[in-house]
Short mmCIF file of C-alpha atoms in Angstrom, two decimals:
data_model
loop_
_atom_site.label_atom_id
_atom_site.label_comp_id
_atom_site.label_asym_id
_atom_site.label_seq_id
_atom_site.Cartn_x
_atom_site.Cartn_y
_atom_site.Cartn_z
CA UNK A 1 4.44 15.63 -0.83
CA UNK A 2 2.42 13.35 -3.25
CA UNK A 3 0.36 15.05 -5.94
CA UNK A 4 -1.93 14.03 -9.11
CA UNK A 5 -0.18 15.88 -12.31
CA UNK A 6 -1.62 15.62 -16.24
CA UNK A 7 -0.02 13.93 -18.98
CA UNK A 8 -0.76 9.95 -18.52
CA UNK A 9 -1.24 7.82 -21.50
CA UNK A 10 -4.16 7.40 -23.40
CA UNK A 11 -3.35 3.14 -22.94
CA UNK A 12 -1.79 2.38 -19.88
CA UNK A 13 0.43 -0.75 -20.10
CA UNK A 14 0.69 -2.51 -17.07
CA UNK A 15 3.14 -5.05 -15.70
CA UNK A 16 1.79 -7.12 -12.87
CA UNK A 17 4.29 -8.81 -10.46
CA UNK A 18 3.16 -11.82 -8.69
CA UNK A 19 0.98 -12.39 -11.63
CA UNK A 20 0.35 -16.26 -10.82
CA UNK A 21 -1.20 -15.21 -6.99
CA UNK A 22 -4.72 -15.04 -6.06
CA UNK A 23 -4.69 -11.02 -6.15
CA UNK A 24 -2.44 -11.19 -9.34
CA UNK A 25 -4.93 -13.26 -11.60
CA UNK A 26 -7.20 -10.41 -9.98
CA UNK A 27 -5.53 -7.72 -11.45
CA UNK A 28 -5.20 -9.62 -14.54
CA UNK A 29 -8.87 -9.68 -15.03
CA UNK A 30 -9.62 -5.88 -13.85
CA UNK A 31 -7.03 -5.23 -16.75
CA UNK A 32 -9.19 -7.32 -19.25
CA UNK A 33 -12.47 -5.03 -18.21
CA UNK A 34 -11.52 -1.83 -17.82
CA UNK A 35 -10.57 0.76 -20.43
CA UNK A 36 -7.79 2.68 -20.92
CA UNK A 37 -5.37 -0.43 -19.40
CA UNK A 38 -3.92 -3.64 -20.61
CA UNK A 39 -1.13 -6.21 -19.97
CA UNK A 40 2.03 -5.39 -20.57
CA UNK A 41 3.78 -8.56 -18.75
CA UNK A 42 2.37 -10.98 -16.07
CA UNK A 43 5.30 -11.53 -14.15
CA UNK A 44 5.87 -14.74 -12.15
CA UNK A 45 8.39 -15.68 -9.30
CA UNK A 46 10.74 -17.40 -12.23
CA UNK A 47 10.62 -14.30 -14.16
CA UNK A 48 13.32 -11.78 -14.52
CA UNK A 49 12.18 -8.25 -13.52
CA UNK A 50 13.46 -7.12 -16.53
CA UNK A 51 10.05 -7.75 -18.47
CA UNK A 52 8.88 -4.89 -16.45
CA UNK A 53 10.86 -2.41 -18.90
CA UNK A 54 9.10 -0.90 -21.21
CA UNK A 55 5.44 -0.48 -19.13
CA UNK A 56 4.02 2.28 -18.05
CA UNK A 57 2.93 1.11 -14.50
CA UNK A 58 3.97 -1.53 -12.35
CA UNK A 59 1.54 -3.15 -10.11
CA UNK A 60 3.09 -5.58 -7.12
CA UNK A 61 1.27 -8.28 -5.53
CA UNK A 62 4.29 -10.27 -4.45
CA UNK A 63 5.79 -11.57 -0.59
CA UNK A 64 6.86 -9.45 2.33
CA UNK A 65 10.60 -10.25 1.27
CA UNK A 66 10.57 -9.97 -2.58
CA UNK A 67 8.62 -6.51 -2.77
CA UNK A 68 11.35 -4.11 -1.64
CA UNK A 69 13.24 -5.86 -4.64
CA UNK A 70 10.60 -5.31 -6.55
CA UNK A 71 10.07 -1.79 -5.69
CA UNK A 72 13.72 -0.79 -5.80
CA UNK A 73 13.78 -1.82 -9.39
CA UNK A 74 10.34 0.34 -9.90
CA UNK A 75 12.27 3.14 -8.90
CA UNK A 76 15.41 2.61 -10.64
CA UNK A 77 14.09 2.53 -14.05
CA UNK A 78 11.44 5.25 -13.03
CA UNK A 79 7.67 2.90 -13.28
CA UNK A 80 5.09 4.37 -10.98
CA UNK A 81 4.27 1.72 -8.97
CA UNK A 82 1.43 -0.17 -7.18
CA UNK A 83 1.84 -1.86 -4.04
CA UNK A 84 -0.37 -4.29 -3.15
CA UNK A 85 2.29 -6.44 -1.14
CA UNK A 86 2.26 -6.37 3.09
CA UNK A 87 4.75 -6.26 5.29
CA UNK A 88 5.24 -2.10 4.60
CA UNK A 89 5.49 -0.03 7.67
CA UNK A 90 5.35 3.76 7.51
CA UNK A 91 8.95 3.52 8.74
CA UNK A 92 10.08 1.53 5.77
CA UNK A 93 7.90 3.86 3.00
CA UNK A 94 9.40 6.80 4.73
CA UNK A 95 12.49 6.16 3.87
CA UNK A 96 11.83 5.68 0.15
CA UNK A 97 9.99 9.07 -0.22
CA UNK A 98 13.28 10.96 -1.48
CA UNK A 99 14.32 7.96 -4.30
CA UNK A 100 10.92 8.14 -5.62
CA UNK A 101 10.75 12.10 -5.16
CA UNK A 102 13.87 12.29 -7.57
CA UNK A 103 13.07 9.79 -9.75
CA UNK A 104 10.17 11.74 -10.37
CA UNK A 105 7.19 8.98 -10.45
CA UNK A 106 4.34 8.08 -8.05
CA UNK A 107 4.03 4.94 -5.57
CA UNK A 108 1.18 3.87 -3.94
CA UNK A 109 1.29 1.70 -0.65
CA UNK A 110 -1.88 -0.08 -0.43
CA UNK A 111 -2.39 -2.07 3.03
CA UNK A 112 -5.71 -2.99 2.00
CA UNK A 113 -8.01 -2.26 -1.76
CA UNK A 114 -11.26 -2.77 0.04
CA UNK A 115 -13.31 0.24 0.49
CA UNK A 116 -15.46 -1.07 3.49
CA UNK A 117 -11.76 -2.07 5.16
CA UNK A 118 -10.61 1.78 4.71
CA UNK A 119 -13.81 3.20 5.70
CA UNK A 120 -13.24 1.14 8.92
CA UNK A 121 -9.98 1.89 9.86
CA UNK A 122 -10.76 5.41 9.15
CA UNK A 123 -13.12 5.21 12.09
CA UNK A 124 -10.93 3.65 14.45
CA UNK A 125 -8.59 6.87 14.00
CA UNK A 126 -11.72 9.19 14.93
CA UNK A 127 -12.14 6.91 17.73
CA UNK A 128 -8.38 6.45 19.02
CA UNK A 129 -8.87 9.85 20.98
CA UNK A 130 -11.61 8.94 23.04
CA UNK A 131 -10.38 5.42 24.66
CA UNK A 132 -7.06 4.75 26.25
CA UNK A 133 -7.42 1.16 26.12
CA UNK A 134 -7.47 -0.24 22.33
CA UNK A 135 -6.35 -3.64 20.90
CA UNK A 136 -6.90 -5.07 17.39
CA UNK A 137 -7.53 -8.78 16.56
CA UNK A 138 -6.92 -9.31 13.02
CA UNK A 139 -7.91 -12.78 11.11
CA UNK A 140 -6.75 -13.96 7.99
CA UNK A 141 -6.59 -17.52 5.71
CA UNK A 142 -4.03 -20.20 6.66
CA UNK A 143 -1.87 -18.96 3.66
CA UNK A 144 -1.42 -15.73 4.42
CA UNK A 145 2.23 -16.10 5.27
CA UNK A 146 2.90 -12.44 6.94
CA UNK A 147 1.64 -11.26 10.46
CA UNK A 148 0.46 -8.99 11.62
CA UNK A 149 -1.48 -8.07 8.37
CA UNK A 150 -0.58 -4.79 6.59
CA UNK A 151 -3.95 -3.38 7.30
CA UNK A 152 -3.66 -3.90 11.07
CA UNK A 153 -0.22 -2.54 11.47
CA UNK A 154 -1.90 0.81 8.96
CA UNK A 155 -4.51 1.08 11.67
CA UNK A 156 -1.85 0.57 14.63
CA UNK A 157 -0.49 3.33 12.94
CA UNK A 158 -3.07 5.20 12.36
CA UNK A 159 -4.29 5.10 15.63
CA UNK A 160 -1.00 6.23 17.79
CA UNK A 161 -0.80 9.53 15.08
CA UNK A 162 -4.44 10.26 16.05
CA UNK A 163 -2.89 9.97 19.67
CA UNK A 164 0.29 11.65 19.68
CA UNK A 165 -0.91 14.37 22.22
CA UNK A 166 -2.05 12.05 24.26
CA UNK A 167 0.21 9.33 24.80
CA UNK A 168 0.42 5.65 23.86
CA UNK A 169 -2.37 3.47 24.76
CA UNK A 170 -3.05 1.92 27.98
CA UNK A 171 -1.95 -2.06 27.09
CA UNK A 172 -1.58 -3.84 30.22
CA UNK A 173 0.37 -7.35 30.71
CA UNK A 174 2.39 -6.85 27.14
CA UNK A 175 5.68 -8.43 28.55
CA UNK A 176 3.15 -11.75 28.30
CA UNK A 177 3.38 -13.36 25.22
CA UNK A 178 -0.18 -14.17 24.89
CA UNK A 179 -0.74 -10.27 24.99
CA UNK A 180 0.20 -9.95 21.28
CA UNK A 181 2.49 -7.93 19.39
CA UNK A 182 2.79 -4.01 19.69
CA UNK A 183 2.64 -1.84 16.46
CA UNK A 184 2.67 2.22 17.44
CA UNK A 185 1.79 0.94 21.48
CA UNK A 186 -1.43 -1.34 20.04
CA UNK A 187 -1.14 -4.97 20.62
CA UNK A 188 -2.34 -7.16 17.73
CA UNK A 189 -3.67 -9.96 17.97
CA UNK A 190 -3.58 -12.34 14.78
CA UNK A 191 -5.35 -15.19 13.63
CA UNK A 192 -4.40 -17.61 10.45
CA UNK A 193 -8.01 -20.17 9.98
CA UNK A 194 -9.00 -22.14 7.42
CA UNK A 195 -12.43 -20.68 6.52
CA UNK A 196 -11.80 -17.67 6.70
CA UNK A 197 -10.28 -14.88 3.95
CA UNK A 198 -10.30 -11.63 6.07
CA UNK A 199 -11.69 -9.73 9.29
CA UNK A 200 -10.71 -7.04 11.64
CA UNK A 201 -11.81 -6.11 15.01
CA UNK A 202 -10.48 -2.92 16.30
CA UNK A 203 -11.64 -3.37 20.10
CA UNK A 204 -11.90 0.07 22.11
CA UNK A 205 -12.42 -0.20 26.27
CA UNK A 206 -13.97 2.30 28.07
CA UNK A 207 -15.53 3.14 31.51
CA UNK A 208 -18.72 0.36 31.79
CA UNK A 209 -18.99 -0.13 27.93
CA UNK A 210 -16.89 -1.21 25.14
CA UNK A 211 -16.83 -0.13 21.23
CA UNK A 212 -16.02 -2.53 18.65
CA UNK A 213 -15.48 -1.82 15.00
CA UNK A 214 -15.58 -5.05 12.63
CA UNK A 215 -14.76 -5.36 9.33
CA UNK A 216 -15.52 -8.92 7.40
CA UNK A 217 -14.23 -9.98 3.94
CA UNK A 218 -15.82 -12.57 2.38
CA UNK A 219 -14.85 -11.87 -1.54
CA UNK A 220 -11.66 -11.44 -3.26
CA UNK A 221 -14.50 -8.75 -5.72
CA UNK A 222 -13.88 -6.43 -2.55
CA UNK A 223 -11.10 -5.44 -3.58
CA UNK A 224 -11.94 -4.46 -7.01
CA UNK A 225 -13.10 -0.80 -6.61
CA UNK A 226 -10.01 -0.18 -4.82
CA UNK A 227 -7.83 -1.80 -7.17
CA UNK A 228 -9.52 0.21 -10.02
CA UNK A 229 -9.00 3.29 -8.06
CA UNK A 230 -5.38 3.09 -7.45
CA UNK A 231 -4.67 1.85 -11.40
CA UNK A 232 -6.38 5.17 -12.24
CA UNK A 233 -4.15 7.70 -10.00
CA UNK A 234 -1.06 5.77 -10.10
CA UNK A 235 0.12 6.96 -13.64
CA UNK A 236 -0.32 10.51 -12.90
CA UNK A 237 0.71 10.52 -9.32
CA UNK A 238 3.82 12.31 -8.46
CA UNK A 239 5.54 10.76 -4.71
CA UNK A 240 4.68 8.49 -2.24
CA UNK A 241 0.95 8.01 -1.02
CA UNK A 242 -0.19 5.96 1.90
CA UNK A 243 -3.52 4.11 1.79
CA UNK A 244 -6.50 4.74 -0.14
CA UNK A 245 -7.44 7.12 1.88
CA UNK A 246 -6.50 10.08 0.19
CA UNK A 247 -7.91 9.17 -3.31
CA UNK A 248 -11.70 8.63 -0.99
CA UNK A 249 -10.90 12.17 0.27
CA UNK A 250 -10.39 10.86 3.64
CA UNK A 251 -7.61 12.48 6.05
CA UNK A 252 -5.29 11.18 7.96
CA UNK A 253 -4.11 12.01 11.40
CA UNK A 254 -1.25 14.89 10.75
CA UNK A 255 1.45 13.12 12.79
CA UNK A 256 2.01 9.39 12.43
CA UNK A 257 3.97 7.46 14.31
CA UNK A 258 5.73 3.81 14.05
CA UNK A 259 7.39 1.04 15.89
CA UNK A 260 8.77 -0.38 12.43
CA UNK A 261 8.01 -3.32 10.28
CA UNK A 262 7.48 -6.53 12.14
CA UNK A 263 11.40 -8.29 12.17
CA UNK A 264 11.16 -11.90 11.48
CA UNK A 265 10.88 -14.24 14.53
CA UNK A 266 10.27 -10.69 16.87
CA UNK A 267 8.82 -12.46 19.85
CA UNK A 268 5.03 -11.81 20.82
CA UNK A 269 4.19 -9.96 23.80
CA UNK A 270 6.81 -7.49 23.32
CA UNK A 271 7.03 -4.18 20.96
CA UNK A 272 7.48 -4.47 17.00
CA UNK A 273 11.57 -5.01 16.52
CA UNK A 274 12.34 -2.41 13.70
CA UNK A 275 13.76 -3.90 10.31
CA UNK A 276 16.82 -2.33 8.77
#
C-alpha cells in the first residue's frame, strides 16, 4: 500500500540516470526551474551508479534492460525513485513491492508524464466495460527502441482489470501475426515513423458504430507537468505507485491483471511471453 508521509527535505537533491537522453536533459532543465530541487549527479551510460549515493531522489530515464539495474540499486541503498524508463509490466513492479516496502522508500512507475496521455487512458478503462472488441495502435519515433510502448501495455492493463468480471476481450485471428501482440487479451498494434514523437489510438467496436480515443504528442513540454508532479510526491512517498493516476486523483480498476512484460523476440500475433 503506497502512501504520502511528512518529513522531505527542504532541497531535494536529485540524481538523474540517463542524464545524456532526450527526457534526461528534460529533467535536467525542470531541475534548473523549479524550487525546492537541484542536481545532485547527471548520470550517463559510462557512469558508475555509485554517484547516485548521497541524493535524496533518484530519477531514471534509462533502456528497458538497464532500469531494473538501476532500480535494484535504488532500493539497495534506500533512494526513492522515479521511473521514467518502459518496458515495466505490472507483473514485474509487483514483484518489487515487498523490497521497496522494507526498505522503507517510495517508487514511482511512470508509463507516461503527460497529463492529456493519462486522462486518455483513464477513459479507455471507463470504456473497457461496454465493448468486447478493443485493440490499441500505438505510434512512436524511429528511436524508440522498446515495443509495445509502456503506456500501451498500462492501458492493456488497465483495460482487462476494468474487465475481470467479464472476460477477456473478443480479439479474433490473433494466431496471425499481422494481428499484433496481446498484453492482458488486447492486441497492440505498434508503429516506429520518422515524423512522428507519440500517439495512441485505443479503438473500441461495437454493434453498427465504433469509439475511438486518440491521444497525439507533439512536444517533449508535455511531459513537464507530469514530471513536476511525480518529483514533488516521490520524496515523501512511502511504496510502490503505478501511473500518475493516483497523484490526479484518478482510480484505477480494483483488480488488474497481466500477461507480463513483452520477452525479447516474443513473436507477434501471439500472447505477451512473460519475462523472468
Amino acid at each position: 500500500m503506497a502512501a504520502v508521509v511528512e518529513g522531505a527535505p527542504a532541497i531535494t537533491r536529485v540524481a538523474v540516470v540517463g542524464a545524456n537522453g532526450s527526457m534526461g536533459r528534460l529533467v535536467l532543465s525542470i531541475l534548473d526551474e523549479t524550487d525546492g530541487f537541484e542536481l545532485f549527479a547527471g548520470i550517463g551510460s559510462a557512469d558508475p551508479l555509485d554517484a547516485m549515493v548521497g541524493a535524496d531522489l533518484v530519477v531514471d530515464f534509462t533502456l528497458p534492460q538497464v532500469s531494473p539495474t538501476v532500480v535494484d540499486f535504488a532500493i539497495s541503498h534506500g533512494l526513492p525513485i522515479v521511473v521514467g524508463t518502459s518496458g515495466w509490466s505490472t507483473e514485474r513492479i509487483s514483484r518489487l513491492v515487498r523490497p521497496i516496502d522494507e526498505a522503507g522508500i517510495g517508487a514511482l512507475f511512470i508509463p507516461n508524464f503527460s497529463v492529456g496521455s493519462v486522462l486518455a487512458t483513464h477513459f479507455a478503462a471507463l470504456g473497457a466495460r461496454y465493448f468486447d472488441s478493443i485493440e490499441i495502435v500505438e505510434a512512436h519515433h524511429a528511436g524508440k527502441v522498446d515495443s509495445p510502448s509502456g503506456t500501451a501495455v498500462r492501458t492493456a492493463e488497465l483495460i482487462g482489470a476494468a474487465r475481470a468480471e467479464l472476460g477477456p476481450v473478443s480479439a479474433p485471428h490473433v494466431d496471425q501475426r499481422a494481428r499484433g501482440q496481446q498484453v492482458a487479451s488486447v492486441p497492440v498494434h505498434s508503429l516506429r515513423l520518422s515524423g512522428l514523437l507519440a500517439k495512441q489510438q485505443v479503438i473500441f467496436g461495437g454493434v453498427g458504430e465504433t469509439l475511438t480515443i486518440t491521444h497525439d504528442t507533439y512536444s517533449p513540454d508535455s511531459y513537464r507537468s507530469g514530471i513536476r508532479l511525480a518529483l514533488a510526491a516521490a520524496t515523501s512517498a512511502r511504496g510502490v505507485i503505478v501511473g500518475l493516476d493516483s497523484l490526479l486523483g484518478l482510480s484505477a480498476p480494483a483488480a488488474l491483471l497481466s500477461d507480463g512484460e513483452i520477452a525479447d523476440g516474443a513473436p507477434s500475433g501471439q500472447a505477451a511471453a512473460t519475462t523472468p
